[in-house]
Coordinates of C-alpha atoms and ligand atoms in Angstrom, one line a residue:
X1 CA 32.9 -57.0 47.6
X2 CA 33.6 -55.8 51.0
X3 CA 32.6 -52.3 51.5
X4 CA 35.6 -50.0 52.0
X5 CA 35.1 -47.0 54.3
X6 CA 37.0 -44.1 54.7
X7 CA 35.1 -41.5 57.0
X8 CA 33.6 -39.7 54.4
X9 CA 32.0 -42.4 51.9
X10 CA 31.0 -46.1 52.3
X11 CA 32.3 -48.1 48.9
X12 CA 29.4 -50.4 48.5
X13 CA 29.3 -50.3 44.6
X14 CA 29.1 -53.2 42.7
X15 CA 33.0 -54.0 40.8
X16 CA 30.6 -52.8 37.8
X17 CA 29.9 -49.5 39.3
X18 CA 33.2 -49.1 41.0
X19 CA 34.8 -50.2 38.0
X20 CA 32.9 -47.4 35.9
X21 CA 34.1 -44.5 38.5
X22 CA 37.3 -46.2 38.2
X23 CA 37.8 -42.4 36.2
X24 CA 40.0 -43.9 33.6
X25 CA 38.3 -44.7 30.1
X26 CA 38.0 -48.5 29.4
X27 CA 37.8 -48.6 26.1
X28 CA 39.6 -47.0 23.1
X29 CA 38.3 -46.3 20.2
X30 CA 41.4 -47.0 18.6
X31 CA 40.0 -46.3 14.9
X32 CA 42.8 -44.4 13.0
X33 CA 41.7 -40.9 14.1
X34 CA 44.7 -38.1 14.0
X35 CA 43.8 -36.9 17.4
X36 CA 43.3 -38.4 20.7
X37 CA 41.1 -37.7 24.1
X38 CA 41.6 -39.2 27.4
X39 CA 38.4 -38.2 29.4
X40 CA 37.7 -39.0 33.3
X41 CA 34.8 -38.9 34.7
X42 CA 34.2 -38.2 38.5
X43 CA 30.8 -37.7 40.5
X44 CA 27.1 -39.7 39.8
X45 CA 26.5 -42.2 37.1
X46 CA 24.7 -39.3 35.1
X47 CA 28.3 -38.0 34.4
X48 CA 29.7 -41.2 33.7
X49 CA 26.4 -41.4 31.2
X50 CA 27.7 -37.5 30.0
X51 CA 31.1 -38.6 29.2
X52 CA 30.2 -41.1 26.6
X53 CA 27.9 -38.3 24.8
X54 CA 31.1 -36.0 24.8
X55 CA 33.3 -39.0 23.6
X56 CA 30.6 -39.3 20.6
X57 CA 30.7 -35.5 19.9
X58 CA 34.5 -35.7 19.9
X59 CA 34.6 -38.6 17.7
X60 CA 32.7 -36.8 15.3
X61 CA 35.2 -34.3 15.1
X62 CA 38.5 -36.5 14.6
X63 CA 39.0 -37.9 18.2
X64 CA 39.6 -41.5 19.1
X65 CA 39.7 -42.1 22.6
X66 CA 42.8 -43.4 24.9
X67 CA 43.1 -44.8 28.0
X68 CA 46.8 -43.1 28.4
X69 CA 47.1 -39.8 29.4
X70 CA 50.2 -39.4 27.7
X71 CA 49.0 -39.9 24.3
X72 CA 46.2 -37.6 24.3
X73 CA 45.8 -34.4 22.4
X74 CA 43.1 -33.7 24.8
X75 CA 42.3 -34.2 28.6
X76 CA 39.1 -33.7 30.1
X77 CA 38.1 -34.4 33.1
X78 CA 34.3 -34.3 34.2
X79 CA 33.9 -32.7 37.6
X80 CA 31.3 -32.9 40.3
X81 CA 30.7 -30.3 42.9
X82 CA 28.4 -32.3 45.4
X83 CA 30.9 -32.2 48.3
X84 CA 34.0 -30.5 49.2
X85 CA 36.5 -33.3 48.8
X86 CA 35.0 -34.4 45.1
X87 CA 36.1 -30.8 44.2
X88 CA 39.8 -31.0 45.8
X89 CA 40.6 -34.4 44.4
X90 CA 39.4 -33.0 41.2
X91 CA 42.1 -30.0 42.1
X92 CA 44.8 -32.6 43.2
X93 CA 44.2 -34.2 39.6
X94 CA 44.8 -31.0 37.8
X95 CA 48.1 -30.6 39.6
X96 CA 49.2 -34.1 38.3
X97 CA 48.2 -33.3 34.5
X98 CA 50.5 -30.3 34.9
X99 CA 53.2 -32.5 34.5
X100 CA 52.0 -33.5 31.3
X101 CA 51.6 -31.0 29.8
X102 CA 54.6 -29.3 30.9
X103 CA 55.7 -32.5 28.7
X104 CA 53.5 -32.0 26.0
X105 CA 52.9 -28.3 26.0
X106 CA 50.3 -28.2 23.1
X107 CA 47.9 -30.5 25.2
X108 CA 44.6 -29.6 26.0
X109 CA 42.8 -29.9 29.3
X110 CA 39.0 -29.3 29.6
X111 CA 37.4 -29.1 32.4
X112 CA 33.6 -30.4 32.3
X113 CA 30.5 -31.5 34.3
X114 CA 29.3 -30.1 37.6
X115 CA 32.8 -28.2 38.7
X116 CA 33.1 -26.3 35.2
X117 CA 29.5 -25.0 36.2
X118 CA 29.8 -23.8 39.1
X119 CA 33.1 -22.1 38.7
X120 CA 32.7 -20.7 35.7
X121 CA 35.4 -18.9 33.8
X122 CA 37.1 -18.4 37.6
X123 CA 38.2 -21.9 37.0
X124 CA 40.4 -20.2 33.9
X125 CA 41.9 -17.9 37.0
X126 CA 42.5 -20.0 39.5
X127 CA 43.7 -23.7 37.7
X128 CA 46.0 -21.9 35.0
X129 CA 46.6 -25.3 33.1
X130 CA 42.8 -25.0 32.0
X131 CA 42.1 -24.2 28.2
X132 CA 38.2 -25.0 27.8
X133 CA 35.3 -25.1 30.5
X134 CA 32.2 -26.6 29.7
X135 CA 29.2 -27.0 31.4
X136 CA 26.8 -30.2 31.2
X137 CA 24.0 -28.4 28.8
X138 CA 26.8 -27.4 26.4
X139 CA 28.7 -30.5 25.2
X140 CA 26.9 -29.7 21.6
X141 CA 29.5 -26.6 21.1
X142 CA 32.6 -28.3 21.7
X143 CA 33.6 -28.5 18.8
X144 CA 33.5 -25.1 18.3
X145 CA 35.4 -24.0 21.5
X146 CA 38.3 -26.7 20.1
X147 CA 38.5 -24.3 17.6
X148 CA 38.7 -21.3 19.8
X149 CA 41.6 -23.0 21.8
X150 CA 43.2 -24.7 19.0
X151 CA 43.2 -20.6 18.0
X152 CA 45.5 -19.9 21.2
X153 CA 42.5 -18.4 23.2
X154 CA 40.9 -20.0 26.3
X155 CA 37.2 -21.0 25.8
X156 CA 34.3 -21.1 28.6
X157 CA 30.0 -22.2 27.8
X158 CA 28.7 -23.1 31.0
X159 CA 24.8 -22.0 29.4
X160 CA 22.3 -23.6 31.1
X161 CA 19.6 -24.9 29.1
X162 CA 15.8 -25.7 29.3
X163 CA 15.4 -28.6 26.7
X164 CA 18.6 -30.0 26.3
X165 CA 18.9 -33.8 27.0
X166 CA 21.4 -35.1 23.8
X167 CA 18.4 -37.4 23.2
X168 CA 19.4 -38.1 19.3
X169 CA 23.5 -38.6 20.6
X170 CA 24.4 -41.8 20.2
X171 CA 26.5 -42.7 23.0
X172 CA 30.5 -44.7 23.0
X173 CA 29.5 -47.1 26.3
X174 CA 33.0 -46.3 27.5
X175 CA 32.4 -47.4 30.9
X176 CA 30.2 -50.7 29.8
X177 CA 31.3 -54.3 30.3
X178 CA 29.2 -54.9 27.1
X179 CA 26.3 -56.6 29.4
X180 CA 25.0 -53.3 31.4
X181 CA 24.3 -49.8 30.0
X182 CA 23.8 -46.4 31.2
X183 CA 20.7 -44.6 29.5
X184 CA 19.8 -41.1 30.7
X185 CA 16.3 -40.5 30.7
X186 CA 16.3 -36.9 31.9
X187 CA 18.6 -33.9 33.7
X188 CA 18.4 -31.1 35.7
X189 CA 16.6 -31.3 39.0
X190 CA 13.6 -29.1 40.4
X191 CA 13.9 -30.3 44.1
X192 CA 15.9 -27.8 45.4
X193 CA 17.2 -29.6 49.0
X194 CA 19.0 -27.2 50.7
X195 CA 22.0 -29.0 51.1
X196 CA 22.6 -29.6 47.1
X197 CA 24.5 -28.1 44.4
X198 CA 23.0 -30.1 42.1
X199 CA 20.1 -27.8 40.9
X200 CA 22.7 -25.2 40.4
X201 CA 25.2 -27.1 38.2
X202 CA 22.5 -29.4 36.2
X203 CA 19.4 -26.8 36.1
X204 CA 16.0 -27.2 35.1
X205 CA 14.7 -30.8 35.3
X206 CA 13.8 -32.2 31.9
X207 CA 12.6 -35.2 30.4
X208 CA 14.1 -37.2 27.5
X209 CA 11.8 -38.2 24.3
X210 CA 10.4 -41.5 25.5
X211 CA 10.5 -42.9 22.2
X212 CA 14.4 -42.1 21.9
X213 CA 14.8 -44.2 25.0
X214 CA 13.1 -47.2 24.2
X215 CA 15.3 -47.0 20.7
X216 CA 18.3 -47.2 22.6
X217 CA 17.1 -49.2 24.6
X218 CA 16.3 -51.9 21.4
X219 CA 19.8 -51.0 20.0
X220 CA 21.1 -51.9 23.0
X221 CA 19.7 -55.1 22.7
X222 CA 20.9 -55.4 19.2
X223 CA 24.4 -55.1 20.3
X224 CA 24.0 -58.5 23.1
X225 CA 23.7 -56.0 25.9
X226 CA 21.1 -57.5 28.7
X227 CA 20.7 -55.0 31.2
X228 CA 19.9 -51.1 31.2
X229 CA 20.1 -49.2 34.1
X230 CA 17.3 -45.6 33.3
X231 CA 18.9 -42.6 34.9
X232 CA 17.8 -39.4 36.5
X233 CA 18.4 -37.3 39.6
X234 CA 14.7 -37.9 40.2
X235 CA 13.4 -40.6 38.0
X236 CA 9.8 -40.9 39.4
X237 CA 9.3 -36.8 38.3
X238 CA 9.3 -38.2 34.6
X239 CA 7.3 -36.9 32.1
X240 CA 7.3 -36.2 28.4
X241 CA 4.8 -35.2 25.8
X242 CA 4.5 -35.7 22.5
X243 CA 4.6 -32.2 20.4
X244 CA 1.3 -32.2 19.4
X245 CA 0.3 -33.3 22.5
X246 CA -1.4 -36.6 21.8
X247 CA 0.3 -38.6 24.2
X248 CA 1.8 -38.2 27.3
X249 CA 4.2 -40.7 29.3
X250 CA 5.4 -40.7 33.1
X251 CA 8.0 -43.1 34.6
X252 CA 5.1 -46.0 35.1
X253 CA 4.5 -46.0 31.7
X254 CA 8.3 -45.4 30.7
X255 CA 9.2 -48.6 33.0
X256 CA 6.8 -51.0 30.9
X257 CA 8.2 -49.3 27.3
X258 CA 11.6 -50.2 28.4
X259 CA 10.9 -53.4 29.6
X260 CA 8.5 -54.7 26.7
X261 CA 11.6 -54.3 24.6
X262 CA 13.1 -57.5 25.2
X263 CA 11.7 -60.1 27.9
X264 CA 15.6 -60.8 28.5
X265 CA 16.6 -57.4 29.1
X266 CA 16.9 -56.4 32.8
X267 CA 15.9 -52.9 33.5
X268 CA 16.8 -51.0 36.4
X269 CA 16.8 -47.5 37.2
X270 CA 18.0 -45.0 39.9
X271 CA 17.1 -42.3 41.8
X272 CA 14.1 -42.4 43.2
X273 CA 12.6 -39.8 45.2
X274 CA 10.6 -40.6 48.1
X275 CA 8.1 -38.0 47.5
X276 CA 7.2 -39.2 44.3
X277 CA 8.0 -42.9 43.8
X278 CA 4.0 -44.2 43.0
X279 CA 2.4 -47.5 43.9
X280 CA 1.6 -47.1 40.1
X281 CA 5.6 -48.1 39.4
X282 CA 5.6 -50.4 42.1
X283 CA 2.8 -52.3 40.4
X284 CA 4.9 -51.6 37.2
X285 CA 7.7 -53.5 38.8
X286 CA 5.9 -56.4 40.0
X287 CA 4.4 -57.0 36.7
X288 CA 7.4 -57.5 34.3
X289 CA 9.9 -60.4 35.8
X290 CA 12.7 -57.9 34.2
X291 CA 12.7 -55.0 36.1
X292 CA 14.6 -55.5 38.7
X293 CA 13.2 -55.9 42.5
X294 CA 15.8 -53.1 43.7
X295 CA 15.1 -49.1 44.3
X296 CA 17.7 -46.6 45.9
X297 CA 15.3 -44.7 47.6
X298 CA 17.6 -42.0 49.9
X299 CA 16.5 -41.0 52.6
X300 CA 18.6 -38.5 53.6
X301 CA 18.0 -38.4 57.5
X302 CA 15.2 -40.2 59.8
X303 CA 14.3 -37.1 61.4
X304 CA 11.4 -35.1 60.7
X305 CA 12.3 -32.2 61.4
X306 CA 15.8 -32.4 59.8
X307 CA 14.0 -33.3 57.0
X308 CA 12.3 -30.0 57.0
X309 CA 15.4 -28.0 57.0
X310 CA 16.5 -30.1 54.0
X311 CA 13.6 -29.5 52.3
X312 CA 13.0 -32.5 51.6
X313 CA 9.6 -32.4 51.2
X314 CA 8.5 -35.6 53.1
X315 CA 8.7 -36.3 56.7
X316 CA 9.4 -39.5 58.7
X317 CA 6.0 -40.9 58.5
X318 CA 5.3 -40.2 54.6
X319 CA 8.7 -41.9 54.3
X320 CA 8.4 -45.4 56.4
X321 CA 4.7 -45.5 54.6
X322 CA 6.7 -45.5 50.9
X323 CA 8.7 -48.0 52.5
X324 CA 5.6 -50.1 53.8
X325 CA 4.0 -50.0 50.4
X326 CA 7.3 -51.4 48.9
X327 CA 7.1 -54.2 51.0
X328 CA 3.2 -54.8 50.7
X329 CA 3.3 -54.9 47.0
X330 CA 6.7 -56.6 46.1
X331 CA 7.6 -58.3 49.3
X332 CA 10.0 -58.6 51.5
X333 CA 12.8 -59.5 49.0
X334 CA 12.8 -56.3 47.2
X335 CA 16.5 -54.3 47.5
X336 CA 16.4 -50.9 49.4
X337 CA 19.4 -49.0 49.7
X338 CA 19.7 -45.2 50.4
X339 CA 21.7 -42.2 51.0
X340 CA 22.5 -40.4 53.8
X341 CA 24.1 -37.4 55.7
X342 CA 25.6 -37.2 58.9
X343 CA 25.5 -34.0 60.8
X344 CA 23.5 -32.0 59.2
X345 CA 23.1 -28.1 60.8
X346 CA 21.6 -28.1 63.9
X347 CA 21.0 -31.4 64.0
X348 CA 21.0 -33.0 67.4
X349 CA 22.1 -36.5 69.1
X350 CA 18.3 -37.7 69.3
X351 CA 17.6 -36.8 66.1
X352 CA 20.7 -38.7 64.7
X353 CA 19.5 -41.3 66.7
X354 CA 16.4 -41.5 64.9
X355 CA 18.7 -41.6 61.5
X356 CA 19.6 -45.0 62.8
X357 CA 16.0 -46.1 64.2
X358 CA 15.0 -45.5 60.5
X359 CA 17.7 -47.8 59.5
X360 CA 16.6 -50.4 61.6
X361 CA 13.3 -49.9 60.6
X362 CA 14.3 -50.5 56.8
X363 CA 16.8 -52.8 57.0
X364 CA 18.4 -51.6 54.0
X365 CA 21.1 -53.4 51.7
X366 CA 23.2 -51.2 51.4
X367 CA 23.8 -47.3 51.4
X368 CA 25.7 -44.6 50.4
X369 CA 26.5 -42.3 53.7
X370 CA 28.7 -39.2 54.0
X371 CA 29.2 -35.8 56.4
X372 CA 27.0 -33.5 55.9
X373 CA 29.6 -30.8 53.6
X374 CA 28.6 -27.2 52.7
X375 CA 28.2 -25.8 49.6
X376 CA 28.6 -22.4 48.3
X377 CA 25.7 -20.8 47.3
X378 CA 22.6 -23.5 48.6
X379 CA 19.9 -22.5 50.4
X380 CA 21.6 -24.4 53.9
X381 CA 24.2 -22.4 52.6
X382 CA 22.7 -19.3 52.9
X383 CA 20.2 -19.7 55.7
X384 CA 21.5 -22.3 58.1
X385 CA 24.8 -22.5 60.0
X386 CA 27.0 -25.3 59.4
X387 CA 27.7 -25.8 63.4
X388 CA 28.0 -29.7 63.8
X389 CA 32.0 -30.1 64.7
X390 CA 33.6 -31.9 61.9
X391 CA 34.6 -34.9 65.1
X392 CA 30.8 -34.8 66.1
X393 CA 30.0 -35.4 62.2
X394 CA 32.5 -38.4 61.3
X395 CA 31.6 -40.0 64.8
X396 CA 27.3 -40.0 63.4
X397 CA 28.9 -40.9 60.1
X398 CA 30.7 -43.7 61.8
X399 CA 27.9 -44.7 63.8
X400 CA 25.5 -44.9 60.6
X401 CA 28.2 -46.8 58.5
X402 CA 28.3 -49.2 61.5
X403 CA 24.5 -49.7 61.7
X404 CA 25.0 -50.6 57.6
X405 CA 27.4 -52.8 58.1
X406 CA 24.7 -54.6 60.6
X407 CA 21.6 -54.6 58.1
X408 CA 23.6 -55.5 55.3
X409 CA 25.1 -58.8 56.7
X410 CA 21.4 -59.4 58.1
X411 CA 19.7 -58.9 54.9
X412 CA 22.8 -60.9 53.3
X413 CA 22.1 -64.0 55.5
X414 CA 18.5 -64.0 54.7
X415 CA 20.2 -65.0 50.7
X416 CA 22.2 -67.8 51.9
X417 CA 20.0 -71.1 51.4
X418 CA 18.3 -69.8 48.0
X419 CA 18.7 -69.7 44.1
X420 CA 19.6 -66.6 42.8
X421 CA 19.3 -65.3 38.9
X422 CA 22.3 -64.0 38.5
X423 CA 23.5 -62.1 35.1
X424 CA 26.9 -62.4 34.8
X425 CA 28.9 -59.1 34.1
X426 CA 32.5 -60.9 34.0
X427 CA 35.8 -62.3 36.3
X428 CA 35.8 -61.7 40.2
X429 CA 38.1 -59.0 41.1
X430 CA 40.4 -62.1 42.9
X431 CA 40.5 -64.7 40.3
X432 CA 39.9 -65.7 37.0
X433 CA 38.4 -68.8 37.7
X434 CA 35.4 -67.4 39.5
X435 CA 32.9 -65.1 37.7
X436 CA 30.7 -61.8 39.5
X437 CA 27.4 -61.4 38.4
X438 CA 24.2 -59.1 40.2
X439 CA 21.4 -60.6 41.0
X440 CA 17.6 -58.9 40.8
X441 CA 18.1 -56.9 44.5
X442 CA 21.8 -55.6 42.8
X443 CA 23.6 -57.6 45.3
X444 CA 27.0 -59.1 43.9
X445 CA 27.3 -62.6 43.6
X446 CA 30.4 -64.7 42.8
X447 CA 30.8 -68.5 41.9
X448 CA 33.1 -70.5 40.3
X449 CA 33.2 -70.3 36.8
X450 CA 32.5 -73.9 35.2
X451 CA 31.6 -73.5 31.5
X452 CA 30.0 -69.5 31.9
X453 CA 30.6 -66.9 30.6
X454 CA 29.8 -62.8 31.0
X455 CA 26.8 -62.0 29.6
X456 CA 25.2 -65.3 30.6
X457 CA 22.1 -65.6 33.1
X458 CA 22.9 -68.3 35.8
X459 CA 21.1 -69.7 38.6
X460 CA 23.4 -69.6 41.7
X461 CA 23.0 -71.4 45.3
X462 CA 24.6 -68.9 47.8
X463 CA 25.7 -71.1 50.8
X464 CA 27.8 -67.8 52.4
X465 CA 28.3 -64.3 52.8
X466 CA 29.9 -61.3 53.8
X467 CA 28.6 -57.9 54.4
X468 CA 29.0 -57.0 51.0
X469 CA 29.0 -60.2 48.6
X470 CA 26.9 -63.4 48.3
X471 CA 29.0 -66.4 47.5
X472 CA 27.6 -69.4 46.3
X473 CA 27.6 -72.4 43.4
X474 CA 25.5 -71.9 39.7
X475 CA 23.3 -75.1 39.7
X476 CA 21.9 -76.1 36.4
Ligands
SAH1 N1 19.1 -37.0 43.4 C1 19.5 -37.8 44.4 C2 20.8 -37.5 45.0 C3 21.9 -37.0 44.2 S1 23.3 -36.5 45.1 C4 18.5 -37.8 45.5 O1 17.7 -36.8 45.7 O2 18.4 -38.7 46.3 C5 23.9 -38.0 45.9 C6 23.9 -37.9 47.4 O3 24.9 -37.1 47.8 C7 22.7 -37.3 48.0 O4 21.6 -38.3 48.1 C8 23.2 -36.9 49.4 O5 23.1 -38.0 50.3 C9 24.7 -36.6 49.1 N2 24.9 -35.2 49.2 C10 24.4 -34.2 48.4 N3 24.8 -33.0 48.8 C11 25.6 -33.2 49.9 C12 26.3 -32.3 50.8 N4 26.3 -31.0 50.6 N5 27.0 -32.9 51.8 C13 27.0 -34.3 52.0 N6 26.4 -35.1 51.2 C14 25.7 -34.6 50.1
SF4_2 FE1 20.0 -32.7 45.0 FE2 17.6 -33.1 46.1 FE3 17.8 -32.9 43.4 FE4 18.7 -35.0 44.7 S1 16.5 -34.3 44.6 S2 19.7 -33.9 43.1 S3 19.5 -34.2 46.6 S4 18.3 -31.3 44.9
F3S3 FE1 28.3 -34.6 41.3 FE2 27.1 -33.3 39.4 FE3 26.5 -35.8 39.8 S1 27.6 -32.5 41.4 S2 26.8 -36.1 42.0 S3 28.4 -35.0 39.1 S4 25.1 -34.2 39.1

């Protein structure tokens, strides 16, 4: 897939990942329920992951799920806050439901997730088609703010919570091609860089009972699914404790849980945080053929001291090493990709400069870039001044998309000539007679179809490329 950019984001997602922020729900339910929810999910995977708790909850309480708006009882959509134009599009969508509703006046809307927690009960003010606002820790009481509303009163629980994590939900893989999962292994974050809204909207980081994971993980497997994908805002910060206190686990240990489940299952996780991704999971990694050879590993800027300001805790140097030690211990095959922000306050043209000699350095796959966009109520917020001119930003941005597009195609080119495993998740977006499949470094591969099918491991021959898609032949 061919990366599509539009100034503010680079698309690099596999079709499985752009097909899960796709915002619409895939699959119904379609059981014989009396009342119906459409839910669309915006933002990180972890909401995607969210919204298939709050489909379960729902469920539970006499909901199927649609994929038609004009069906449903209920509409919720679950925000995120991260940058400016996540929160207007969600605005823009809230406009459009009006006219449902002005259709069907005794639909609900909800609004979830990151924006409903930030905003708070102002959200009831200011978007006067919103009935419920709910918060990410509070999905548990929905049931009971239905009531409220279906009552003829508004309903708001944004409470924040310490020990939340929906561990003993059972999830509807709404946004699952029935070959890849989502499985949240904590929330919250603790890292407080001064450009996110994260810690503000998800609180408190917490970890996830380990033993909860690695039975969803199995009952994953039960149900023919053959890869999981662990998720966190800061995965390498896991760690959980038994109650009595017996036994402790951190990601390391998490990582060979998960993949001891099933030798066939491919486990992958994201994000990982530079300052405290171990060589104790990178030895994890290389140990077990199934986790995946692949980390997103932002990096947020390539300047010291912009890293500083961020708070990013780390610095150049401490960075490149991390990247060093991935490349001593599992070789120069192993995906990178990253994150990162143009135009951050006070940053200057040398130190965007070094943003791209960092990105040489690295040679990542692929990355997620953006403008640096400020957020109410964040420390850079607060303390810095937002004085990069938006033309100075989206020319950086530009310039850091364009040094992608060069590392991609070069690390692309270094696949052409080799055998890849390749699990196949389904049909290429262009034709039916070609399937699309990852391979271990996440890269998406296409071939024709011959007698394959999703769900199927194949070993490809990629003779060509683009900057974002290996093409090649499955080979028996
Ligand atoms: N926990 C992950 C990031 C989650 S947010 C990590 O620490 O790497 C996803 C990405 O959005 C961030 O990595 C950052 O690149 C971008 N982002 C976050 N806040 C932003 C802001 N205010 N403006 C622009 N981009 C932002
Ligand atoms: Fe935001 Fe930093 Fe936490 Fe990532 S680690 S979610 S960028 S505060
Ligand atoms: Fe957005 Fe919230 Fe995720 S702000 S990126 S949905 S944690």
């Amino acid at each position: 897939m061919d990366p599509i950019v539009d100034l503010d984001f680079i698309d690099n997602r596999t079709p499985e990942q752009a097909a899960a922020c796709d915002t619409k729900v895939t699959e119904e339910t379609n059981t014989g329920k009396t009342r119906k929810l459409y839910i669309e999910s915006y933002g990180c995977q972890m909401n995607f992951s969210d919204s298939e708790i709050v489909s379960s909850i729902m469920f539970e309480q006499g909901f199927d799920t649609t994929s038609d708006i004009e069906q449903a009882d209920l509409v919720f959509l679950n925000t995120c806050s991260i940058r400016e134009k996540a929160e207007q599009t969600v605005r823009n969508r809230l406009g459009q439901i009006n006219y449902y509703k002005k259709k069907k006046p005794e639909m609900m809307v909800g609004v979830l997730g990151c924006m409903a927690e930030r905003l708070k009960k102002s959200l009831l003010e200011e978007e006067k088609i919103v009935d419920l606002v709910v918060g990410p820790d509070a999905y548990r009481d929905l049931p009971n703010l239905i009531n409220e509303v279906d009552g003829g009163q508004k309903a708001v629980n944004v409470l924040l919570s310490r020990e939340e994590t929906y561990a003993d939900i059972n999830p509807i893989r709404l946004n699952s091609n029935g070959v890849s999962a989502f499985v949240s292994i904590m929330r919250g974050c603790d890292n407080m860089c001064s450009f996110c809204v994260v810690p503000f909207t998800r609180g408190r980081e917490r970890s996830r009972d380990a033993y909860s994971i690695v039975r969803e993980a199995e009952a994953l497997v039960a149900q023919g699914y053959k890869e999981v994908t662990l998720l966190g805002q800061n995965v390498d910060s896991y760690k959980w404790a038994s109650e009595d206190g017996s036994e402790s686990v951190n990601f390391a240990q998490l990582l060979e849980k998960v993949a001891l489940v099933d030798p066939n299952l491919r486990v992958r996780f994201s994000t990982s945080h530079p300052k405290d991704i171990t060589d104790e999971v990178l030895y994890t990694m290389k140990k077990y053929d199934n986790i995946c050879k692949y980390i997103h590993l932002p990096a947020q800027s390539g300047n010291s001291r912009v890293l500083e300001l961020m708070n990013r805790t780390y610095d150049r140097e401490w960075y490149l090493n991390r990247v060093d030690a991935i490349r001593s211990i599992l070789g120069e095959d192993c995906g990178i990709s990253s994150d990162m922000i143009a135009g951050f306050c006070t940053e200057t043209e040398v130190e965007h400069q070094d943003t791209l000699t960092l990105m040489d350095y690295v040679q990542y796959d692929y990355s997620y870039m953006f403008f640096y966009s400020e957020r109410p109520g964040t420390l850079a917020a607060r303390k810095l001044e937002d004085d990069i001119p938006l033309e100075v930003k989206k020319r950086r941005l530009a310039e850091i998309i364009e040094k992608q597009r060069e590392t991609s195609l070069n690390r692309n080119k270094r696949d052409v000539g080799r055998v890849h495993k390749v699990l196949v998740e389904g049909f290429s977006k262009k034709s039916n007679e070609q399937l699309s499949g990852r391979n271990d470094q996440n890269k998406v591969v296409i071939f024709d179809k011959k007698h394959y099918k999703k769900g199927d491991y194949v070993n490809v021959f990629v003779h060509d490329c683009s900057v974002g898609t290996l093409f090649g032949e499955a080979v028996d």
